[in-house]
PDB file of C-alpha atoms in Angstrom:
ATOM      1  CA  UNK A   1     -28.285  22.017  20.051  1.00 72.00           C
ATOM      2  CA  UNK A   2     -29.076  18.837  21.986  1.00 77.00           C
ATOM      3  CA  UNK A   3     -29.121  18.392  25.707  1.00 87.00           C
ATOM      4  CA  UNK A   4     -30.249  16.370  28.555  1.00 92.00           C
ATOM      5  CA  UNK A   5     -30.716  18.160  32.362  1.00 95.00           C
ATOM      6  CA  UNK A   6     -30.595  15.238  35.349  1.00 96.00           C
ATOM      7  CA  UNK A   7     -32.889  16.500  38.599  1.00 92.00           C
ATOM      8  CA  UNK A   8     -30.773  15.629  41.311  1.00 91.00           C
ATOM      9  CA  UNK A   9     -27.675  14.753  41.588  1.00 93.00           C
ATOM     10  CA  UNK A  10     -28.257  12.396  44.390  1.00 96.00           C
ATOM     11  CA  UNK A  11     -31.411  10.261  44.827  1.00 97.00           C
ATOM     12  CA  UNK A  12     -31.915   7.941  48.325  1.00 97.00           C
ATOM     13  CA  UNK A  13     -34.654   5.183  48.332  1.00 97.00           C
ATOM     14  CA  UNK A  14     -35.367   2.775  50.942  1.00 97.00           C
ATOM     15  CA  UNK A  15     -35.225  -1.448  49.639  1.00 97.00           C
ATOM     16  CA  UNK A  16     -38.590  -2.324  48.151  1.00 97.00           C
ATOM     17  CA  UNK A  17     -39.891   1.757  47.355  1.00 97.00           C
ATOM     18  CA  UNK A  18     -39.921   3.010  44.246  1.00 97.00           C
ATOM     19  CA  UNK A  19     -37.230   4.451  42.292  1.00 97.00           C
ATOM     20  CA  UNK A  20     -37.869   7.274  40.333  1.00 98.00           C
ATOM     21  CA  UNK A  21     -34.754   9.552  38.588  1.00 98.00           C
ATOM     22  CA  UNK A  22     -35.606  12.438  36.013  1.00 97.00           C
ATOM     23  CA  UNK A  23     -34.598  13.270  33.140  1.00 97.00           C
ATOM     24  CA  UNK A  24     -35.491  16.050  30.675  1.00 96.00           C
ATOM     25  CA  UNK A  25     -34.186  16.834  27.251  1.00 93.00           C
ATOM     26  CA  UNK A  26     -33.886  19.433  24.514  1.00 89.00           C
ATOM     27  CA  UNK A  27     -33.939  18.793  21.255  1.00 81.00           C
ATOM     28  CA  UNK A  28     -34.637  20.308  17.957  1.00 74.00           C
ATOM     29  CA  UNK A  29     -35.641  17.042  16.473  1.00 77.00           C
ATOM     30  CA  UNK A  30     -37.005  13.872  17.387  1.00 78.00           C
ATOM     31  CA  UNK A  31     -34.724  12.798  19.759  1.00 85.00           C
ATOM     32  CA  UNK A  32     -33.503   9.058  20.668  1.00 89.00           C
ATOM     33  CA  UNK A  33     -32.948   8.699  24.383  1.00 91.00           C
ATOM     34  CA  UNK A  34     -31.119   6.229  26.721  1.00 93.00           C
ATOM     35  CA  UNK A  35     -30.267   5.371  29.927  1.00 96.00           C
ATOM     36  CA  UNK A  36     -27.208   4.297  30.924  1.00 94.00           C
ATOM     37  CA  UNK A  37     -26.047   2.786  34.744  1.00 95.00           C
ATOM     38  CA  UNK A  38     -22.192   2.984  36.214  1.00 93.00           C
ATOM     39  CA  UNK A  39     -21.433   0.660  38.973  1.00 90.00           C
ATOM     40  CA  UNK A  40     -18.537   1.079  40.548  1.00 84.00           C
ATOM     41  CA  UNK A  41     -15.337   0.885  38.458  1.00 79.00           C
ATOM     42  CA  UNK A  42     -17.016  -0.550  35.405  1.00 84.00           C
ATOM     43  CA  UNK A  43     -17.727   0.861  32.192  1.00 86.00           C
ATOM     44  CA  UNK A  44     -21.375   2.310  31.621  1.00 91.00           C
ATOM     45  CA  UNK A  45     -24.578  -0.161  30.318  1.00 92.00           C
ATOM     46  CA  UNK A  46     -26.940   0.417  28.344  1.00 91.00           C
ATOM     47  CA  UNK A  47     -29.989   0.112  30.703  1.00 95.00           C
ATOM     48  CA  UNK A  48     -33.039   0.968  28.232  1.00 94.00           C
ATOM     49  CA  UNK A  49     -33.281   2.780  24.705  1.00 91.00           C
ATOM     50  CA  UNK A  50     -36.211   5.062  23.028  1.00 91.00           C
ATOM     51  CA  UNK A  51     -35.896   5.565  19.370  1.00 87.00           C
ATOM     52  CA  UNK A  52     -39.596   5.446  17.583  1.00 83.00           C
ATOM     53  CA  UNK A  53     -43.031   3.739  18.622  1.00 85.00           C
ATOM     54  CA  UNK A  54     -43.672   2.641  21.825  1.00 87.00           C
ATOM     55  CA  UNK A  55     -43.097   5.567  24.213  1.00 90.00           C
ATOM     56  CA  UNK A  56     -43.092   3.030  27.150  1.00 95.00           C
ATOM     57  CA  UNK A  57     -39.736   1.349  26.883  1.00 95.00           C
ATOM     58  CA  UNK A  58     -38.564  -1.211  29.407  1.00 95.00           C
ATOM     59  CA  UNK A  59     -35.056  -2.171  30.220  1.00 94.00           C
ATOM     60  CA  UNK A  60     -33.398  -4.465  32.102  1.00 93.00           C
ATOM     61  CA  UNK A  61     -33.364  -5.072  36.370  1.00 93.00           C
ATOM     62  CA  UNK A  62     -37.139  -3.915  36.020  1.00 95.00           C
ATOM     63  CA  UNK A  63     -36.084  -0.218  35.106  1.00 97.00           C
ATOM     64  CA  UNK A  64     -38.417   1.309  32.974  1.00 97.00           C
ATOM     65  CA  UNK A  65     -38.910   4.552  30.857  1.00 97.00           C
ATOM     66  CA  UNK A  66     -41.777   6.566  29.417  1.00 95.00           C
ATOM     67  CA  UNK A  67     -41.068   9.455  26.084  1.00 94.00           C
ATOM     68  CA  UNK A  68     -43.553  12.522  27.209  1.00 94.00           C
ATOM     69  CA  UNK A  69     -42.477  14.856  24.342  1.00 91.00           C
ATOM     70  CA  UNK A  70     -45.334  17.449  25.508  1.00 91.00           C
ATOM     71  CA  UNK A  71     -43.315  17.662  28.820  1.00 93.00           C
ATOM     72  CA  UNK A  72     -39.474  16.876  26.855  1.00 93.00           C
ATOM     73  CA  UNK A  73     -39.100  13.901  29.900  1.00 95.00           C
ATOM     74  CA  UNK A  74     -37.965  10.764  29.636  1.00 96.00           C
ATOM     75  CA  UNK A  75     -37.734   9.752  33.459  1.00 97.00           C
ATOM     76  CA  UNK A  76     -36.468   6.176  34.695  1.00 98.00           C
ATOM     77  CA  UNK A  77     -38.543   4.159  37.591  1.00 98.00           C
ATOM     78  CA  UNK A  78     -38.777   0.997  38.902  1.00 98.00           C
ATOM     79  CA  UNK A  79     -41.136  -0.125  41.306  1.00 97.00           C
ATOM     80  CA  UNK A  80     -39.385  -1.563  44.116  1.00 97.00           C
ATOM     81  CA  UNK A  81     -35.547  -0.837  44.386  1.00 97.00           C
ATOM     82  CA  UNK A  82     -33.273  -3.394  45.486  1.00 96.00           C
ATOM     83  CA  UNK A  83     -29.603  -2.947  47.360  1.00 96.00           C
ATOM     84  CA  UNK A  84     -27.962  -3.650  43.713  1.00 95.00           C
ATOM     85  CA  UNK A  85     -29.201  -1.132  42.065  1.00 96.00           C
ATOM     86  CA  UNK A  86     -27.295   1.467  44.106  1.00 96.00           C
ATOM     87  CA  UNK A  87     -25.396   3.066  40.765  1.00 96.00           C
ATOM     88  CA  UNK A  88     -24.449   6.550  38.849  1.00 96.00           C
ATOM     89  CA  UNK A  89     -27.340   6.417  36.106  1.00 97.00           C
ATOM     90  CA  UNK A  90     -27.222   9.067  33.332  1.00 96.00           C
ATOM     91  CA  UNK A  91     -29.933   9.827  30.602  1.00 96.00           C
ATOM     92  CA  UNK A  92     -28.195  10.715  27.138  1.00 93.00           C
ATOM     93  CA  UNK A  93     -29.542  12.108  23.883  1.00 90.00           C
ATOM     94  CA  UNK A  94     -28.959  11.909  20.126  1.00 84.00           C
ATOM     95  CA  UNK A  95     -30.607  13.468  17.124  1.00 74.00           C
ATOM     96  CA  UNK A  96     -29.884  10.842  14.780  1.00 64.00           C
ATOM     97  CA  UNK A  97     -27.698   9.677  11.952  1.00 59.00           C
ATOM     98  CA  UNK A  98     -23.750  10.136  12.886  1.00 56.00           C
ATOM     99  CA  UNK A  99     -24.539  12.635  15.677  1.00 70.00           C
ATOM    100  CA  UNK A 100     -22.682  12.223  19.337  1.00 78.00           C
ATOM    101  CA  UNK A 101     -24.324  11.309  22.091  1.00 84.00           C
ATOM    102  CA  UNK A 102     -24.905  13.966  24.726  1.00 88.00           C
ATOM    103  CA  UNK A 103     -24.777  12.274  28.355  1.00 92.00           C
ATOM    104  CA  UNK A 104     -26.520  14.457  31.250  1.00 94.00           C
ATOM    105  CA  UNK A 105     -24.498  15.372  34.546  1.00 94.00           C
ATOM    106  CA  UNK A 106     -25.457  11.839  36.219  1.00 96.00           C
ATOM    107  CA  UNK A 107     -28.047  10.883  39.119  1.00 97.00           C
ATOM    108  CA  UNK A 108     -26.194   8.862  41.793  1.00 96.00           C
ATOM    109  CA  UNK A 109     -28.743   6.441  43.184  1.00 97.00           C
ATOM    110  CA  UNK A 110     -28.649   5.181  47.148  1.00 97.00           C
ATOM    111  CA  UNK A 111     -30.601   2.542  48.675  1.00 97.00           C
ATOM    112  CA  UNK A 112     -31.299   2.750  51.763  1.00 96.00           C
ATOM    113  CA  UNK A 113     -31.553  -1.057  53.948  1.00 94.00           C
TER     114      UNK A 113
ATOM    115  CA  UNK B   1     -11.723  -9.729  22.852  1.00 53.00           C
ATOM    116  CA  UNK B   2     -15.063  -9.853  23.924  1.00 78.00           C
ATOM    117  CA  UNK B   3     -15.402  -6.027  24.803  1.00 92.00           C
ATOM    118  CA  UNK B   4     -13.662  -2.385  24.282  1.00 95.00           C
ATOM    119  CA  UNK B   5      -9.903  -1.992  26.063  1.00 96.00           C
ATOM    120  CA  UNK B   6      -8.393   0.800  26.669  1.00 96.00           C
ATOM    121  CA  UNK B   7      -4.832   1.136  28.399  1.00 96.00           C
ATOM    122  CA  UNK B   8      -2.866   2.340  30.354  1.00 97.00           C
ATOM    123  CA  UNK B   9      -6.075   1.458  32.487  1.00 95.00           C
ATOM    124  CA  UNK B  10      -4.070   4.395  35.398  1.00 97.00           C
ATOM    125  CA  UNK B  11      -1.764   7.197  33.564  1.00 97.00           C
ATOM    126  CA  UNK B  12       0.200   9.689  36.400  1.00 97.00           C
ATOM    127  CA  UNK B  13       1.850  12.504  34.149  1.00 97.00           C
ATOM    128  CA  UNK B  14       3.832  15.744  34.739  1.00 97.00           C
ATOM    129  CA  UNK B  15       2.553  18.661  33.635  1.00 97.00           C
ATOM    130  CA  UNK B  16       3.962  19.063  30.378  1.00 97.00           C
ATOM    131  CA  UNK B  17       4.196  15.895  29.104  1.00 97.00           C
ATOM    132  CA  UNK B  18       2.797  14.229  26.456  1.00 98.00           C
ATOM    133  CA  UNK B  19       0.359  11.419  26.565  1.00 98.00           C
ATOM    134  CA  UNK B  20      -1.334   8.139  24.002  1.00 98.00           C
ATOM    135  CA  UNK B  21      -3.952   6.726  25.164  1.00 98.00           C
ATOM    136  CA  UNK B  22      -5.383   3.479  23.580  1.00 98.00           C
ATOM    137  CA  UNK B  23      -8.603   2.561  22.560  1.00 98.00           C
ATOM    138  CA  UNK B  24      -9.546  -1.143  21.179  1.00 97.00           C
ATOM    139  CA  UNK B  25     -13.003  -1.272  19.979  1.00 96.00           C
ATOM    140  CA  UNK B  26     -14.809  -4.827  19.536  1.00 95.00           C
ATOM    141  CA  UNK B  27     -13.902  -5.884  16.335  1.00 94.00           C
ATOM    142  CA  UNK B  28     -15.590  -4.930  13.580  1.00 92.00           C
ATOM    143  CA  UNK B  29     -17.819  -1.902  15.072  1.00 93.00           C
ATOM    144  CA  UNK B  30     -18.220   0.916  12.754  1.00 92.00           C
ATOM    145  CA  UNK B  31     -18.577   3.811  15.453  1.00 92.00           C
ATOM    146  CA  UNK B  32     -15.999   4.941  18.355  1.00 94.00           C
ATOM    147  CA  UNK B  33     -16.291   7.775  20.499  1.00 93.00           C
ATOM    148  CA  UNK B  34     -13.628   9.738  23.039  1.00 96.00           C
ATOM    149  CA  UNK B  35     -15.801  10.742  26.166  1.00 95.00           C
ATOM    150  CA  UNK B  36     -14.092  12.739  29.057  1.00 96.00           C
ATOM    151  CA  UNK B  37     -15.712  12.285  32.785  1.00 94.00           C
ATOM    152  CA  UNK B  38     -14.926  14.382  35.418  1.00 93.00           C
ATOM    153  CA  UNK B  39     -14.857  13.014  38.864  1.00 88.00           C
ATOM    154  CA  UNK B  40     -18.607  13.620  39.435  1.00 84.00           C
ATOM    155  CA  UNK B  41     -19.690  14.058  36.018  1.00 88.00           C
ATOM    156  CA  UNK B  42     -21.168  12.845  33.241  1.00 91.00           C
ATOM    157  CA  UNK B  43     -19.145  12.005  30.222  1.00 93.00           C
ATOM    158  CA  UNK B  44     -18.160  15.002  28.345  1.00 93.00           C
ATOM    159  CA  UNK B  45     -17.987  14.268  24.281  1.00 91.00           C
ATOM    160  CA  UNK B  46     -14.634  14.424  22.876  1.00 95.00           C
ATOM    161  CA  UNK B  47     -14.502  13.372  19.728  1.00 94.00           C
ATOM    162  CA  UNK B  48     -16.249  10.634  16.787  1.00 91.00           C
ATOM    163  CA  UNK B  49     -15.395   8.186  14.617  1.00 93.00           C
ATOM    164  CA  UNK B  50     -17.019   6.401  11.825  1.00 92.00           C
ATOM    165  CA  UNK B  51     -14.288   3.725  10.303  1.00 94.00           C
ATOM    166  CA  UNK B  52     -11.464   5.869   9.654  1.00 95.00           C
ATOM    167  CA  UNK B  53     -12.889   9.458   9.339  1.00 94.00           C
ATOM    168  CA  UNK B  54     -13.077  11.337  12.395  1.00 94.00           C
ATOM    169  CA  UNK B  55     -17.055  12.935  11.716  1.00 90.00           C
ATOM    170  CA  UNK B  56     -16.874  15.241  14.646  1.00 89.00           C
ATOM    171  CA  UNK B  57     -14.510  16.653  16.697  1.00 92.00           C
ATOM    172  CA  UNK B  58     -16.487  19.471  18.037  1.00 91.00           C
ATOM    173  CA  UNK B  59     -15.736  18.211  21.897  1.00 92.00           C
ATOM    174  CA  UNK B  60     -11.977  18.517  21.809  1.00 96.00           C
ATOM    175  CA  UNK B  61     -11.094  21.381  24.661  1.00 93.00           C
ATOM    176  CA  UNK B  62      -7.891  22.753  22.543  1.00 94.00           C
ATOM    177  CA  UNK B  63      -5.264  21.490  19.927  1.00 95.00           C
ATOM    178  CA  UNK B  64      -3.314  20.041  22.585  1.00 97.00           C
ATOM    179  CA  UNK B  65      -5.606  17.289  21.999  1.00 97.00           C
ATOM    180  CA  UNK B  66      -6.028  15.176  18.917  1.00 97.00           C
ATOM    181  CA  UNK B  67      -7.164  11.769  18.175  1.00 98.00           C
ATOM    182  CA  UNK B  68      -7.073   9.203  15.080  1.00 97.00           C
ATOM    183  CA  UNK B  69      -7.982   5.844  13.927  1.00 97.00           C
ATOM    184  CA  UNK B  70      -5.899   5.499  10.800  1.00 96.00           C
ATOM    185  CA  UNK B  71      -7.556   1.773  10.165  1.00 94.00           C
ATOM    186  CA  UNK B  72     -10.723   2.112  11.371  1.00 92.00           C
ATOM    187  CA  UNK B  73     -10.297  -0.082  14.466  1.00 95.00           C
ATOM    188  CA  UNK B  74      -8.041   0.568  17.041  1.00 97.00           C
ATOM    189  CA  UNK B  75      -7.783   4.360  18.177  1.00 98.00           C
ATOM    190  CA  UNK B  76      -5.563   6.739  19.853  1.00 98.00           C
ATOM    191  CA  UNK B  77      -5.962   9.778  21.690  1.00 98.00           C
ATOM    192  CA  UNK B  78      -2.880  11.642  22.020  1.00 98.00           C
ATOM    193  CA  UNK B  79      -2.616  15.080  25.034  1.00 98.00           C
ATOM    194  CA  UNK B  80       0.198  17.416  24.021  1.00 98.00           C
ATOM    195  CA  UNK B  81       1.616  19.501  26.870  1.00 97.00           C
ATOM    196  CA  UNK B  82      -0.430  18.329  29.864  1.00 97.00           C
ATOM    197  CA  UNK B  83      -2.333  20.526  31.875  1.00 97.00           C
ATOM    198  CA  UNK B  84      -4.041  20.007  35.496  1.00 96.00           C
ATOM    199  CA  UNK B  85      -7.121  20.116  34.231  1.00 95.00           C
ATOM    200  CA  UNK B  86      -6.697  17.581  32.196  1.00 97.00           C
ATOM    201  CA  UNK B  87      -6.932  15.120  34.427  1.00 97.00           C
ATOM    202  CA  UNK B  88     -10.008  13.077  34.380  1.00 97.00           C
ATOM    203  CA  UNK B  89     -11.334   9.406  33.080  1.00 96.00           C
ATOM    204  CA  UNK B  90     -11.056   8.781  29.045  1.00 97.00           C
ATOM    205  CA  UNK B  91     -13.846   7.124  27.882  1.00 96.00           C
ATOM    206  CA  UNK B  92     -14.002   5.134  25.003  1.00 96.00           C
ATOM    207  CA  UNK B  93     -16.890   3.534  23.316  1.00 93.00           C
ATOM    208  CA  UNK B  94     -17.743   1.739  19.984  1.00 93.00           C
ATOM    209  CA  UNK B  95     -21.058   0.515  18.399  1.00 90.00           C
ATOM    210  CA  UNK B  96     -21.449  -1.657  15.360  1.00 88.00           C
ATOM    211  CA  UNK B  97     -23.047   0.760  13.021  1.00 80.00           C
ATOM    212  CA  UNK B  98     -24.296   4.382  12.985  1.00 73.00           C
ATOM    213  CA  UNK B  99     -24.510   5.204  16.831  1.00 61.00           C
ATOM    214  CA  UNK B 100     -26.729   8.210  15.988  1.00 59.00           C
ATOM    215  CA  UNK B 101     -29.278   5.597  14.440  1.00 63.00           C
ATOM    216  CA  UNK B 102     -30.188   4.853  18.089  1.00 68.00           C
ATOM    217  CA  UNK B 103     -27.361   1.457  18.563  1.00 74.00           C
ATOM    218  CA  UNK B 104     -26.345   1.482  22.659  1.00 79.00           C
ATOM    219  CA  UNK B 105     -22.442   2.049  22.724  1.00 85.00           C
ATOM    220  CA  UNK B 106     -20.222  -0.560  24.472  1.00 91.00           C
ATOM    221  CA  UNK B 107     -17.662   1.711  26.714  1.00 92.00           C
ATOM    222  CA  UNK B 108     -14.778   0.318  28.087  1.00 94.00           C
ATOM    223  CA  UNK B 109     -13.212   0.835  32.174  1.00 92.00           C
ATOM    224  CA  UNK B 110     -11.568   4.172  31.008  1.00 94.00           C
ATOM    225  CA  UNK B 111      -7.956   5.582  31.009  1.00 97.00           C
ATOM    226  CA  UNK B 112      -7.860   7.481  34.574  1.00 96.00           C
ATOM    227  CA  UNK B 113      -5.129  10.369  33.681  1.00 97.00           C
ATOM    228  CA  UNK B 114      -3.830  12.083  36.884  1.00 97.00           C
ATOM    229  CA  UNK B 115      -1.304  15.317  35.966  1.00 97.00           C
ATOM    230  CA  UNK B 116       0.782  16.430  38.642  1.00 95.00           C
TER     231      UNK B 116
END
């Protein structure tokens, strides 16, 4: 069975510092991973996507993503955090061909002026 | 249109009643998917659909719940009997082909069901 487990439920940054959220996964097969952002009362966007190559996968708004499969992480930064991206962001997993997505529990992000 | 709807976008029940609530994917996507959120939670899979044929329906909590999409666009999720704890946010999201092939889903605002 697939899963994702969020670190923290909660994350505060101050403007400008970096933004880190975690994100680790199980998976009995390669997995494809995502990251998705909720702003308040809107529907969830996609933010970045790993499926094969380039473990290193940016996104958009400067978010970025690295696949570690010898440490099953797959944990979202961006350098300096702005007031905008305060946000629910949740990491979600799939195994492949017509399998569900599995979202995580969701990392609610706070910036700090 | 030029993303998913779903209505009622608020539903206020009574415990017992029965409950449709829409889904219109963007038009011609292949994949659509039921997600429940809790307040505070991530979205809890309900149910899948790839044109007409419901692939998975592992995430349904009990046959009180059921769901269809008799002609492979627009979709329906239907609550028999409503229970307290079935109030939540409904989720629905489509993609244009095989969402397990790694294609982002486009979700729409969500049904927000509140049973008194």
């Amino acid at each position: 069975a697939q899963s994702v487990t969020q670190l923290g439920s909660h994350v505060s940054v101050s403007e400008g510092a970096l933004v880190l959220l975690r994100c680790n996964y199980s998976s009995s097969v390669p997995p494809y991973l995502f990251w998705y952002v909720q702003y308040p009362n809107q529907g969830l966007q996609l933010l970045l996507k790993y499926t094969t190559g380039a473990t290193l996968v940016k996104g958009i708004n400067g978010f970025e993503a690295e696949f570690k499969k010898s440490e099953t992480s797959f944990h979202l930064t961006k350098p300096s955090a702005h007031m905008s991206d305060a946000a629910e962001y949740f990491c979600a997993v799939t195994r492949g061909s017509a399998s569900k997505i599995i979202f995580g529990s969701g990392t609610r992000l706070s910036i700090r002026p | 249109g030029a993303g998913v709807s779903q209505s009622p976008r608020y539903k206020v029940a009574k415990r017992g009643q029965d409950v449709a609530l829409r889904c219109d994917p963007i038009s011609g996507h292949v994949s659509l998917f039921w997600y429940q959120q809790a307040l505070g939670q991530g979205p809890e899979f309900l149910t899948y659909f790839q044109n007409e044929a419901q692939l998975d329906k592992s995430g349904l909590p009990s046959d009180r719940f059921f769901a269809e999409r008799p002609e492979g666009s627009v979709s329906t999720l239907k609550i028999q009997r409503t229970q307290q704890e079935d109030s939540a946010v409904y989720l629905c999201a489509s993609s244009p082909r095989d969402s397990g092939s790694g294609e982002k889903l486009f979700f729409g605002s969500g049904t927000q069901l509140s049973v008194l």
